[in-house]
mmCIF file of C-alpha atoms and ligand atoms in Angstrom:
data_model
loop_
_atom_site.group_PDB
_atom_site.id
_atom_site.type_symbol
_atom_site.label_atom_id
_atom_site.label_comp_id
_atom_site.label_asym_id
_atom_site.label_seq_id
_atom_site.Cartn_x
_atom_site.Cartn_y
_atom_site.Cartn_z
ATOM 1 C CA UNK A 813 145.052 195.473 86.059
ATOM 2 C CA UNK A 814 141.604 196.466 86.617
ATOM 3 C CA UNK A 815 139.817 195.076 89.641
ATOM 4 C CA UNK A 816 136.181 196.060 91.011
ATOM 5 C CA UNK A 817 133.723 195.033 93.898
ATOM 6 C CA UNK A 818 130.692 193.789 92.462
ATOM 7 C CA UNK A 819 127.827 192.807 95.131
ATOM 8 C CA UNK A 820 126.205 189.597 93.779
ATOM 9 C CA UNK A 821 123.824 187.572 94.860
ATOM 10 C CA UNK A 822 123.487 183.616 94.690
ATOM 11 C CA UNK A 823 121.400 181.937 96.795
ATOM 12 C CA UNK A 824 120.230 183.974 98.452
ATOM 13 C CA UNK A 825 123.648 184.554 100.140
ATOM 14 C CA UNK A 826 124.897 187.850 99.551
ATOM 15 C CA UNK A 827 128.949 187.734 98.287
ATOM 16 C CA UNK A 828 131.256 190.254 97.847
ATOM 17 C CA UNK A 829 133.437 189.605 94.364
ATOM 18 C CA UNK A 830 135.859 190.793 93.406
ATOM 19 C CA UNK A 831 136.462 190.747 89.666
ATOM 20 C CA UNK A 832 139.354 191.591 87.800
ATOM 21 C CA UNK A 833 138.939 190.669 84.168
ATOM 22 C CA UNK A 834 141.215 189.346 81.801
ATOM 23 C CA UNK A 835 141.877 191.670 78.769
ATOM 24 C CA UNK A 836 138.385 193.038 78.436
ATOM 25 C CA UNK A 837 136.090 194.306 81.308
ATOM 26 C CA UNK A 838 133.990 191.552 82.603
ATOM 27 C CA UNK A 839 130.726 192.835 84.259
ATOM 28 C CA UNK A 840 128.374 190.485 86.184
ATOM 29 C CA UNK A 841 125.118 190.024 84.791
ATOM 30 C CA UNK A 842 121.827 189.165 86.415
ATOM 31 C CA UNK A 843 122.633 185.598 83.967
ATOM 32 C CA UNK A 844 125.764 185.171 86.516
ATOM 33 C CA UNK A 845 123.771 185.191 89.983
ATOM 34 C CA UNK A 846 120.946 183.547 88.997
ATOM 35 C CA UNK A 847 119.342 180.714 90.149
ATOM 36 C CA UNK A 848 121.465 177.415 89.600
ATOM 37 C CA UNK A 849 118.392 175.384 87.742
ATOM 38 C CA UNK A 850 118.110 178.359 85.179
ATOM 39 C CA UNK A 851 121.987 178.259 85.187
ATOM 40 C CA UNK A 852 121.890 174.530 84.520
ATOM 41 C CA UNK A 853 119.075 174.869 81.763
ATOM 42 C CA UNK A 854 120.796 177.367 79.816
ATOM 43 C CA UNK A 855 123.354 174.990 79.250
ATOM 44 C CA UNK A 856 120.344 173.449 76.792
ATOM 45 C CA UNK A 857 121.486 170.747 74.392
ATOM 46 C CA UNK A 858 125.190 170.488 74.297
ATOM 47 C CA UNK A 859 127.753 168.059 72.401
ATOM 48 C CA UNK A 860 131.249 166.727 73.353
ATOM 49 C CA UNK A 861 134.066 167.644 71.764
ATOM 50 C CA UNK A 862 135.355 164.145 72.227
ATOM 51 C CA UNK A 863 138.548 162.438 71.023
ATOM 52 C CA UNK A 864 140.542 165.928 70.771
ATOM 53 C CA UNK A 865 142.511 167.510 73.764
ATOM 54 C CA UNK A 866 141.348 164.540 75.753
ATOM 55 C CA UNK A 867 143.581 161.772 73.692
ATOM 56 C CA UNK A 868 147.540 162.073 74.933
ATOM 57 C CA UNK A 869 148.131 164.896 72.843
ATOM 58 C CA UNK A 870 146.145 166.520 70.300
ATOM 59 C CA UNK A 871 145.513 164.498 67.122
ATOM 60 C CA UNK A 872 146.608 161.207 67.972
ATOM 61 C CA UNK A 873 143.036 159.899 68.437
ATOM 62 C CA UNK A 874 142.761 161.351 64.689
ATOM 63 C CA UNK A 875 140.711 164.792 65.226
ATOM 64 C CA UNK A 876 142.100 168.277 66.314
ATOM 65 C CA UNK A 877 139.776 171.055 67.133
ATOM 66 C CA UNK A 878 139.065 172.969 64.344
ATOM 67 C CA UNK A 879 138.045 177.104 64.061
ATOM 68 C CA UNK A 880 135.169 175.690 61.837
ATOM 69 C CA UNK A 881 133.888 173.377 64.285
ATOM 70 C CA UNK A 882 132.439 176.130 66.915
ATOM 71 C CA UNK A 883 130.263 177.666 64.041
ATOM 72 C CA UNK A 884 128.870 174.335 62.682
ATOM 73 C CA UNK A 885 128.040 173.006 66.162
ATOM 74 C CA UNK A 886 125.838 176.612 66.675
ATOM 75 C CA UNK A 887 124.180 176.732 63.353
ATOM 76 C CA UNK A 888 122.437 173.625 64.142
ATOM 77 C CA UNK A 889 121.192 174.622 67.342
ATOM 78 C CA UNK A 890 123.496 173.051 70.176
ATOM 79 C CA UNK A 891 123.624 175.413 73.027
ATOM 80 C CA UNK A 892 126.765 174.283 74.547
ATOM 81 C CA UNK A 893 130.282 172.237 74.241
ATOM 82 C CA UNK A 894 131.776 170.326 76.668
ATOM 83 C CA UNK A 895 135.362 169.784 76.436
ATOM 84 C CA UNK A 896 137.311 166.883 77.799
ATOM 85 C CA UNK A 897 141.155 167.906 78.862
ATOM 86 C CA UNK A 898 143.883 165.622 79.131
ATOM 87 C CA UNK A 899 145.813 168.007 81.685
ATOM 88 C CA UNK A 900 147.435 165.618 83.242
ATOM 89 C CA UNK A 901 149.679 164.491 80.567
ATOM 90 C CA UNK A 902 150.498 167.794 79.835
ATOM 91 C CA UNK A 903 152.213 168.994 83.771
ATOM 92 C CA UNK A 904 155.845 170.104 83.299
ATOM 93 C CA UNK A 905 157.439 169.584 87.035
ATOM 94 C CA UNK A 906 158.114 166.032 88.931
ATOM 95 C CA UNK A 907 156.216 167.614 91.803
ATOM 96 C CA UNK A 908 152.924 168.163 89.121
ATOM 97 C CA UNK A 909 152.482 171.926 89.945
ATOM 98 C CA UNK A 910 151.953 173.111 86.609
ATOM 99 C CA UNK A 911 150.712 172.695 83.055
ATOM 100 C CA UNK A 912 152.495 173.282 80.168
ATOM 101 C CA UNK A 913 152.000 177.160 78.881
ATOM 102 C CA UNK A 914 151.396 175.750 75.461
ATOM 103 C CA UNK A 915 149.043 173.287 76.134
ATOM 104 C CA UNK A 916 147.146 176.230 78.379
ATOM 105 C CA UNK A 917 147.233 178.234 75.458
ATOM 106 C CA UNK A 918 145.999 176.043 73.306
ATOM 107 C CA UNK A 919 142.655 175.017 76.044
ATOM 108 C CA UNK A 920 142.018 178.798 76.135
ATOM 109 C CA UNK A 921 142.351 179.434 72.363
ATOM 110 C CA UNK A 922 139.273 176.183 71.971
ATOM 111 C CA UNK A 923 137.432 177.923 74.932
ATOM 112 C CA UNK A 924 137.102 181.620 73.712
ATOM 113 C CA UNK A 925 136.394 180.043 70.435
ATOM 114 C CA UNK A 926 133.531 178.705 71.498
ATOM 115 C CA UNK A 927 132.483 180.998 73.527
ATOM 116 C CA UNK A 928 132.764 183.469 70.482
ATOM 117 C CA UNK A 929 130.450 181.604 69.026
ATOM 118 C CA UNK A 930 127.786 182.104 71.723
ATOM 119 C CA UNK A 931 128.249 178.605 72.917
ATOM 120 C CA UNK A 932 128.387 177.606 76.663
ATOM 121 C CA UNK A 933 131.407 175.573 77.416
ATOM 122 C CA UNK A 934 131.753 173.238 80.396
ATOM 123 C CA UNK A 935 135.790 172.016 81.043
ATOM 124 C CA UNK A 936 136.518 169.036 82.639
ATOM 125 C CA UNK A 937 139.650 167.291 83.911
ATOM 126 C CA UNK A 938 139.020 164.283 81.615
ATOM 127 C CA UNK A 939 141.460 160.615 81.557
ATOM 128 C CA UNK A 940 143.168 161.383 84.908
ATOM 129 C CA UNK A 941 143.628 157.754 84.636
ATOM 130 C CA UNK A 942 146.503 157.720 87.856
ATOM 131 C CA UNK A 943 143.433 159.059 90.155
ATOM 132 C CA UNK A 944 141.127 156.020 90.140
ATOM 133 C CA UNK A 945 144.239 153.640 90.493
ATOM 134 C CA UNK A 946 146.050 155.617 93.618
ATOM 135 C CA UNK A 947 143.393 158.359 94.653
ATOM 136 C CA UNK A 948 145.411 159.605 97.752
ATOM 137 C CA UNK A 949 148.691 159.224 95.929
ATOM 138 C CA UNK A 950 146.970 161.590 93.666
ATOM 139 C CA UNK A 951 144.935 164.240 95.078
ATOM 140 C CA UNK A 952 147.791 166.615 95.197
ATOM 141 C CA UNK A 953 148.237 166.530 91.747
ATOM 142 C CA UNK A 954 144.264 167.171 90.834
ATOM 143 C CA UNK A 955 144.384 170.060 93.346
ATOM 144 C CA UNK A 956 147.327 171.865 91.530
ATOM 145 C CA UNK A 957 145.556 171.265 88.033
ATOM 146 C CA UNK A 958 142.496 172.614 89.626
ATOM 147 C CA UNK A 959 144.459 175.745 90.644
ATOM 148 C CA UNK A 960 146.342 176.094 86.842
ATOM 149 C CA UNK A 961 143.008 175.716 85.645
ATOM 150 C CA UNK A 962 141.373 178.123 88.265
ATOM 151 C CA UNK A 963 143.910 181.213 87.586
ATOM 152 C CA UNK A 964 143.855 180.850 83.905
ATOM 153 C CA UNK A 965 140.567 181.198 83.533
ATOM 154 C CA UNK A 966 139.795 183.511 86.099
ATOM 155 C CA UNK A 967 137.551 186.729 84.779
ATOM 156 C CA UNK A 968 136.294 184.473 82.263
ATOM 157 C CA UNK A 969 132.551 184.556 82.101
ATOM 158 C CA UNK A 970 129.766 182.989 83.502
ATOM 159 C CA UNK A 971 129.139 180.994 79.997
ATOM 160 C CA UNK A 972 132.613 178.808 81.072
ATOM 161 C CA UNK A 973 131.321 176.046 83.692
ATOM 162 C CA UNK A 974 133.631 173.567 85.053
ATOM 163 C CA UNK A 975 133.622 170.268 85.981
ATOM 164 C CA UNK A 976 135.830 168.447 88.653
ATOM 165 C CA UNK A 977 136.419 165.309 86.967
ATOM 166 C CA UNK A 978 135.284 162.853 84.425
ATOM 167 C CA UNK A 979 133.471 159.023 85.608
ATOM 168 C CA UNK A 980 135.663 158.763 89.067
ATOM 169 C CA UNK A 981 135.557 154.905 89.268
ATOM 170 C CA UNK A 982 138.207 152.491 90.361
ATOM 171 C CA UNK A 983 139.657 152.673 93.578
ATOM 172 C CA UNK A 984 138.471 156.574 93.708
ATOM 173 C CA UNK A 985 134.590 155.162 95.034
ATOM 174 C CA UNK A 986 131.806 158.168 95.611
ATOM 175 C CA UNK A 987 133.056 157.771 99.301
ATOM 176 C CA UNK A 988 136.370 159.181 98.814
ATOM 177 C CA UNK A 989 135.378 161.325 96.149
ATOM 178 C CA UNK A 990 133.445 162.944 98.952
ATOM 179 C CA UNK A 991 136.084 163.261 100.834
ATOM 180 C CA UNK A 992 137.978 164.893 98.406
ATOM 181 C CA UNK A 993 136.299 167.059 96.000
ATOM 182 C CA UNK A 994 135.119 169.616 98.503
ATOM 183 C CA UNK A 995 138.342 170.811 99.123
ATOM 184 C CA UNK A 996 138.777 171.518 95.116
ATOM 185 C CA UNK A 997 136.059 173.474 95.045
ATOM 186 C CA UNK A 998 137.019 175.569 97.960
ATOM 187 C CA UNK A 999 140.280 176.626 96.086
ATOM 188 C CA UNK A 1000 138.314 177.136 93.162
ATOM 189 C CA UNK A 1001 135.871 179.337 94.554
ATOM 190 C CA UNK A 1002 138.930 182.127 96.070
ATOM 191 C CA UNK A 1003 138.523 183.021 92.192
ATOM 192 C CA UNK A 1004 135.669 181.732 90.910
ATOM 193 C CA UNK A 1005 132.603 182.557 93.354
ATOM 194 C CA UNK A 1006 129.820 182.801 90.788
ATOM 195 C CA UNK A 1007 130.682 180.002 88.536
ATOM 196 C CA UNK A 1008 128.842 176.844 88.290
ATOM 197 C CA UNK A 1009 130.600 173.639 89.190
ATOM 198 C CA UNK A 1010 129.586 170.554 87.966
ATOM 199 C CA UNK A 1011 130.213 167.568 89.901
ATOM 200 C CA UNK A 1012 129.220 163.827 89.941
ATOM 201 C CA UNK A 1013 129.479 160.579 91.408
ATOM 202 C CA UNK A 1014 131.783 157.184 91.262
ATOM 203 C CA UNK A 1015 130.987 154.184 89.016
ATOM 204 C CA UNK A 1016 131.782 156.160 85.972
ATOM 205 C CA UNK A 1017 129.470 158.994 86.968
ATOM 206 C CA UNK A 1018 126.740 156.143 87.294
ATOM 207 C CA UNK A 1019 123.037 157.698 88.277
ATOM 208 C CA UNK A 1020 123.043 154.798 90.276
ATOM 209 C CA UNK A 1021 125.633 156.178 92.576
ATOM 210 C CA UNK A 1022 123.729 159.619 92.843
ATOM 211 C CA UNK A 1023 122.220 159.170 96.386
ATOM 212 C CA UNK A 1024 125.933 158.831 97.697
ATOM 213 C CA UNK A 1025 126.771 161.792 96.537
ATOM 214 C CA UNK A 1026 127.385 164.259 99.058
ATOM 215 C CA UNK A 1027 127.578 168.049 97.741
ATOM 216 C CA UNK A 1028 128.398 170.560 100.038
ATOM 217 C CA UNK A 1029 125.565 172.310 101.609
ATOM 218 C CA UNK A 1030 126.788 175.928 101.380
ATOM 219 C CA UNK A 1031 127.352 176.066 97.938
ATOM 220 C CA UNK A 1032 124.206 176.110 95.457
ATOM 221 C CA UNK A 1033 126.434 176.693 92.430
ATOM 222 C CA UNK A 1034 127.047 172.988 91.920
ATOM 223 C CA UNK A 1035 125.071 171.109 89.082
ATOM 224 C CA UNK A 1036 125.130 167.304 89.374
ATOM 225 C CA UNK A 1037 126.390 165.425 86.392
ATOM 226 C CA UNK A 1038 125.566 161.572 85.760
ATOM 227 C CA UNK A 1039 126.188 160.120 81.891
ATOM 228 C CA UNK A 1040 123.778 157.477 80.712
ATOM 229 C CA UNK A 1041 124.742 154.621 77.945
ATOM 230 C CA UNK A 1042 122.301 152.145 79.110
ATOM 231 C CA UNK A 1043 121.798 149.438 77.936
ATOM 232 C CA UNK A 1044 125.304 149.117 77.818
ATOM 233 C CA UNK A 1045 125.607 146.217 75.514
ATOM 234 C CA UNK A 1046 123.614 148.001 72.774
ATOM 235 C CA UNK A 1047 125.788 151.417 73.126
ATOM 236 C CA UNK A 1048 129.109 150.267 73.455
ATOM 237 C CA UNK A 1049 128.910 147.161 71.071
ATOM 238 C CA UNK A 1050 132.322 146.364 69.429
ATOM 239 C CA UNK A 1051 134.131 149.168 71.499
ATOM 240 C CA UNK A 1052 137.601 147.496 70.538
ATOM 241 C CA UNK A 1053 139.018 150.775 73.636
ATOM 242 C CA UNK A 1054 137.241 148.595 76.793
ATOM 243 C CA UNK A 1055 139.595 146.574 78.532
ATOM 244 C CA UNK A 1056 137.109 143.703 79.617
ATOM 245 C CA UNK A 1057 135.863 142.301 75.765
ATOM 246 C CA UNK A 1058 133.728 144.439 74.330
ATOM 247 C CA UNK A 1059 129.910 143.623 73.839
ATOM 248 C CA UNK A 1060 129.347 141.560 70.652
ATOM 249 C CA UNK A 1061 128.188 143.876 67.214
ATOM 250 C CA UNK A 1062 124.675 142.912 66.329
ATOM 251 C CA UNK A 1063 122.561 143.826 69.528
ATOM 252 C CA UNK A 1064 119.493 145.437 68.845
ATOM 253 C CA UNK A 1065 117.544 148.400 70.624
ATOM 254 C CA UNK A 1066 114.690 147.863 71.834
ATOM 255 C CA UNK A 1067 115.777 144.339 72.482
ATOM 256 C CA UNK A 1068 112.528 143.905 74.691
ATOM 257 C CA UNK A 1069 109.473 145.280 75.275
ATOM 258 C CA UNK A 1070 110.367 146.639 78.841
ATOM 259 C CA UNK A 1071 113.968 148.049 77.531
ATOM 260 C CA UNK A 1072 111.861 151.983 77.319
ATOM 261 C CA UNK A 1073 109.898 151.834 80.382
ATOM 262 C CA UNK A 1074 113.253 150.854 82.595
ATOM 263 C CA UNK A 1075 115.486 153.624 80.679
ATOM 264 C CA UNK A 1076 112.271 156.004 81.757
ATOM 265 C CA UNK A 1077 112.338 154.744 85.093
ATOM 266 C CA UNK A 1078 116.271 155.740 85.557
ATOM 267 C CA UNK A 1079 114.903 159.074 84.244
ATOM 268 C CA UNK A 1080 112.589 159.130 86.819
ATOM 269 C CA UNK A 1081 115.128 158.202 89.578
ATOM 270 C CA UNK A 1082 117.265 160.927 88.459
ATOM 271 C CA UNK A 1083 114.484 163.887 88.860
ATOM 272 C CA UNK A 1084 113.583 162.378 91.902
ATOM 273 C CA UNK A 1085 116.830 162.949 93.191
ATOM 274 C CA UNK A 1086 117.255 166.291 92.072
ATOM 275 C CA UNK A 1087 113.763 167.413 93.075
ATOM 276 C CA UNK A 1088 114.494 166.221 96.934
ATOM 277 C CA UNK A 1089 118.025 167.721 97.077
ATOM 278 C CA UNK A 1090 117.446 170.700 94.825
ATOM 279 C CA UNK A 1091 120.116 170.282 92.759
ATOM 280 C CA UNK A 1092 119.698 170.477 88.805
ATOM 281 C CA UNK A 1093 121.028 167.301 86.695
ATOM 282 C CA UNK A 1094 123.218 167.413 83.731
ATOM 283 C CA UNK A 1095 123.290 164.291 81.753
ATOM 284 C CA UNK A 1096 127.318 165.211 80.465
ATOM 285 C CA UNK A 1097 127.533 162.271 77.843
ATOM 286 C CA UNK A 1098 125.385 159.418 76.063
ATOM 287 C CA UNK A 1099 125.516 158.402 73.085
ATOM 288 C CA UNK A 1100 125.970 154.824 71.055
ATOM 289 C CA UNK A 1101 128.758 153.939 69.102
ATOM 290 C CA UNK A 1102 128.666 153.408 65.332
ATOM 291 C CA UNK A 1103 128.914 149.411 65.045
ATOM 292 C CA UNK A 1104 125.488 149.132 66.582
ATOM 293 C CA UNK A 1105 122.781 149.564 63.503
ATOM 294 C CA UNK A 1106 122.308 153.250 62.695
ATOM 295 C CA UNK A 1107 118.241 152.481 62.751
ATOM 296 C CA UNK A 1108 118.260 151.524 66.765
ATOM 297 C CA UNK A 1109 120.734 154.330 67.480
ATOM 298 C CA UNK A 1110 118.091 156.493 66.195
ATOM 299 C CA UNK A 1111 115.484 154.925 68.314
ATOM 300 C CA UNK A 1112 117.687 155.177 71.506
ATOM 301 C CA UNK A 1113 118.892 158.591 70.516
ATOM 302 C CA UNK A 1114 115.244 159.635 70.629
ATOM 303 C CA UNK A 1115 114.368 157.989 73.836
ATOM 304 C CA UNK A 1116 117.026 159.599 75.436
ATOM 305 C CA UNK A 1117 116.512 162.966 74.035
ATOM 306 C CA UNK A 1118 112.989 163.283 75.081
ATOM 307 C CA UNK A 1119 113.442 161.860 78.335
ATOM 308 C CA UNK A 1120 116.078 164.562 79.404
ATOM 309 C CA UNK A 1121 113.514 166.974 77.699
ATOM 310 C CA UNK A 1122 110.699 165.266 79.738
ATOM 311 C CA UNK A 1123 112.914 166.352 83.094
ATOM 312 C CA UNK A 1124 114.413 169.511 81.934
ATOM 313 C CA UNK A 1125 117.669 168.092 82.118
ATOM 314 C CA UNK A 1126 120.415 169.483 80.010
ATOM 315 C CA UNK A 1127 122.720 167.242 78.384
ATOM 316 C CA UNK A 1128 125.597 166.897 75.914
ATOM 317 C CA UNK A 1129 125.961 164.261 73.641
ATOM 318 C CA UNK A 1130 128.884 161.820 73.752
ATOM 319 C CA UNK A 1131 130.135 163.048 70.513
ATOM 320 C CA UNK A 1132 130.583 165.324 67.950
ATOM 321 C CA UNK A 1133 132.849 163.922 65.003
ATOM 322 C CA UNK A 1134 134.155 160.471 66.113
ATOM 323 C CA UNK A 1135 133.161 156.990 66.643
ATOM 324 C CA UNK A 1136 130.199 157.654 68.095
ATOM 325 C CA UNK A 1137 129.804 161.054 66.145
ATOM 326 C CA UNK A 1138 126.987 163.077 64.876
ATOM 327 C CA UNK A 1139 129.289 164.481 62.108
ATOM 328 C CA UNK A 1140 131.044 163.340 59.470
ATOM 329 C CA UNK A 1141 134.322 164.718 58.817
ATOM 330 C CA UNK A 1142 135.082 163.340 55.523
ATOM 331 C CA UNK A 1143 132.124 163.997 53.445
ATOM 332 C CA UNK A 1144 131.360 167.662 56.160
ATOM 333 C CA UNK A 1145 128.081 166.745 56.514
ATOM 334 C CA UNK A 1146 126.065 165.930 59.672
ATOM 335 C CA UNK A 1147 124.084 162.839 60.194
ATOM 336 C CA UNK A 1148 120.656 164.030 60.039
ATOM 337 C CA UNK A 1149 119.001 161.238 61.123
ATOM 338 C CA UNK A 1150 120.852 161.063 64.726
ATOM 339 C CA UNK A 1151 120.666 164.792 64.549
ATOM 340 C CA UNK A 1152 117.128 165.039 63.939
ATOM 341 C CA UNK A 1153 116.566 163.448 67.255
ATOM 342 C CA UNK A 1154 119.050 165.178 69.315
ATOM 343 C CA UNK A 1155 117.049 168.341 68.081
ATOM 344 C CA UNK A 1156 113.533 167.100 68.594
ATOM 345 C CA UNK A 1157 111.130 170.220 70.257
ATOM 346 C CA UNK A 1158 113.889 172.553 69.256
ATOM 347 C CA UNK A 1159 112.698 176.198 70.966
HETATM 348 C C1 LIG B 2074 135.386 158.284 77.554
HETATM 349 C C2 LIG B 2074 135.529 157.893 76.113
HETATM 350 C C3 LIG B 2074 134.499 156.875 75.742
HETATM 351 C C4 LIG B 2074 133.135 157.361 76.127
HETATM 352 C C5 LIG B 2074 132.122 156.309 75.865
HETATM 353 C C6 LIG B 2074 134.021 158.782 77.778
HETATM 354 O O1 LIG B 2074 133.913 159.261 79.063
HETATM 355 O O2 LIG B 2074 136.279 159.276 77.858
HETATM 356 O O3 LIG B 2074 136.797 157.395 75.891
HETATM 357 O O4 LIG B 2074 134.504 156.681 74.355
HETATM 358 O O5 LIG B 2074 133.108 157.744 77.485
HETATM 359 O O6 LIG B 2074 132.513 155.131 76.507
#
């Protein structure tokens, strides 16, 4: 196995790494020490590959990945994928220490697909559904994913960012998130020093719950993540998945006058945030799902899309070829009119 010191530095803080790649060399780059809001930008305009390795098992939410989809997803201009993981249905011990070589196969096959294809990929631990019900029962079992995750991808590039875990909510509040995310990331960075973390608050990743998030102080490699489907009776109308009843079909967007200004003024709220505690935003998921009327998705969709662009926020959009998709499987063809919007000031 080849191993090297490399001298990086991030954050000013000068760290000693050592890097032993996985099948080919792996050299830092200047891209892998640089500053954390340049990090965060270059993750650009991303989708979510949504509805695939994050159902129970591949395919029963009716969409597998695909080798075509990484090329499609690039040719149109979208810098980045994030990918929502299921691991926890797929650990093979009672105790919960490890993930099932197949299923880590398969992640890894997805991820250097994309990443073949010059697209930035963020990983999440996405449905961990026992967490938010029994959060101390279960923090054993997110740290041992954490460290599957950590050594399989370990000499993996700076392109691959992870992400703790998807809309904590429940009885896991920010509070005890707090309390136990930090240790995550300090098993995560024995192997993974220079990569970006993404992290975000309770309530579903709510922005509203951004000022009680607490990020460690010593590490500037974190990104903050909040999603945004406000207003959420126009983007989740008809969701037949929500356990409450879902918002009746039929609700318009704008449905007032004010509806813009207050979605800019969350906007606002957000960059404020970031701009006092110097941490960049990532707006992970939004998106509207297909029962509202295709003309006011387009409206929102553009709203949305400039106002990240207005902050400099990167974002992915919640997601690619599903119910609230921006492709169309059947006739393979995207939907240019939510597309258009998603692309708007394209560099
Ligand atoms: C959930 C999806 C849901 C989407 C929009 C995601 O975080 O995982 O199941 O469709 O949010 O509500």
């Amino acid at each position: 196995m080849n191993s090297k010191l490399i001298v990086a530095v991030a954050g000013g803080i000068v760290l000693c790494v050592p890097v032993i790649p996985r099948g080919e060399m792996t050299t830092i780059t200047a891209a892998d020490t640089e500053d954390v809001f340049q990090t965060a930008r270059r993750l650009g305009r991303g989708i979510n590959l949504g509805n695939m390795l994050e159902a129970p098992n591949e395919g029963d939410w009716g969409v597998r990945f695909d080798d075509s989809f990484p090329s499609l997803i690039r040719d149109v201009g979208f810098d980045h994928v994030r990918i929502p993981i299921r691991w926890s249905a797929h650990l093979v011990d009672p105790q919960a220490t490890s993930i099932r070589p197949a299923f880590l196969r398969r992640v890894r096959e997805v991820v250097d697909q994309c990443l073949a294809h010059d697209l930035r990929v963020v990983l999440n631990v996405h449905h961990f559904n026992e967490i938010h019900e029994d959060p101390a029962g279960q923090t054993k079992t997110l740290q041992n994913i954490w460290t599957c995750i950590a050594r399989e991808f370990f000499g993996y590039p700076n392109q691959l960012y992870f992400e703790l875990l998807n809309e904590p909510h429940g009885k896991l509040t920010t509070q005890q998130w707090n309390q136990m995310f930090p240790q995550i990331l300090q098993q995560i960075r024995q192997r993974h020093p220079t990569r970006c973390v993404i992290v975000g608050p309770g309530e579903w990743n709510s922005h509203r719950e951004l000022p009680q998030l607490r990020l460690p102080v010593e590490d500037r490699l974190l990104i903050a993540t909040c999603h945004y489907y406000h207003p959420f009776e126009f983007t989740h109308q008809g969701a037949e998945w929500l356990e409450a009843s879902p918002p009746p079909v039929g609700r318009r967007f704008p449905a007032s006058r004010q509806e813009p200004a207050y979605i800019a003024e969350d906007f606002e709220n957000i960059a404020r945030w970031s701009r006092r505690h110097q941490r960049p935003v990532y707006i992970g998921e939004f998106g509207s799902y297909s029962k509202a009327p295709m003309h006011d998705r387009v409206r929102w969709t553009e709203l949305i899309s400039r106002q990240a662009q207005k902050h400099s926020f990167s974002w992915a959009y919640w997601e690619f070829c599903s119910g609230f998709g921006v492709y169309d499987r059947k006739n393979r063809s995207w939907k240019h009119e939510l597309l258009q919007k998603l692309m708007l000031n394209s560099n």
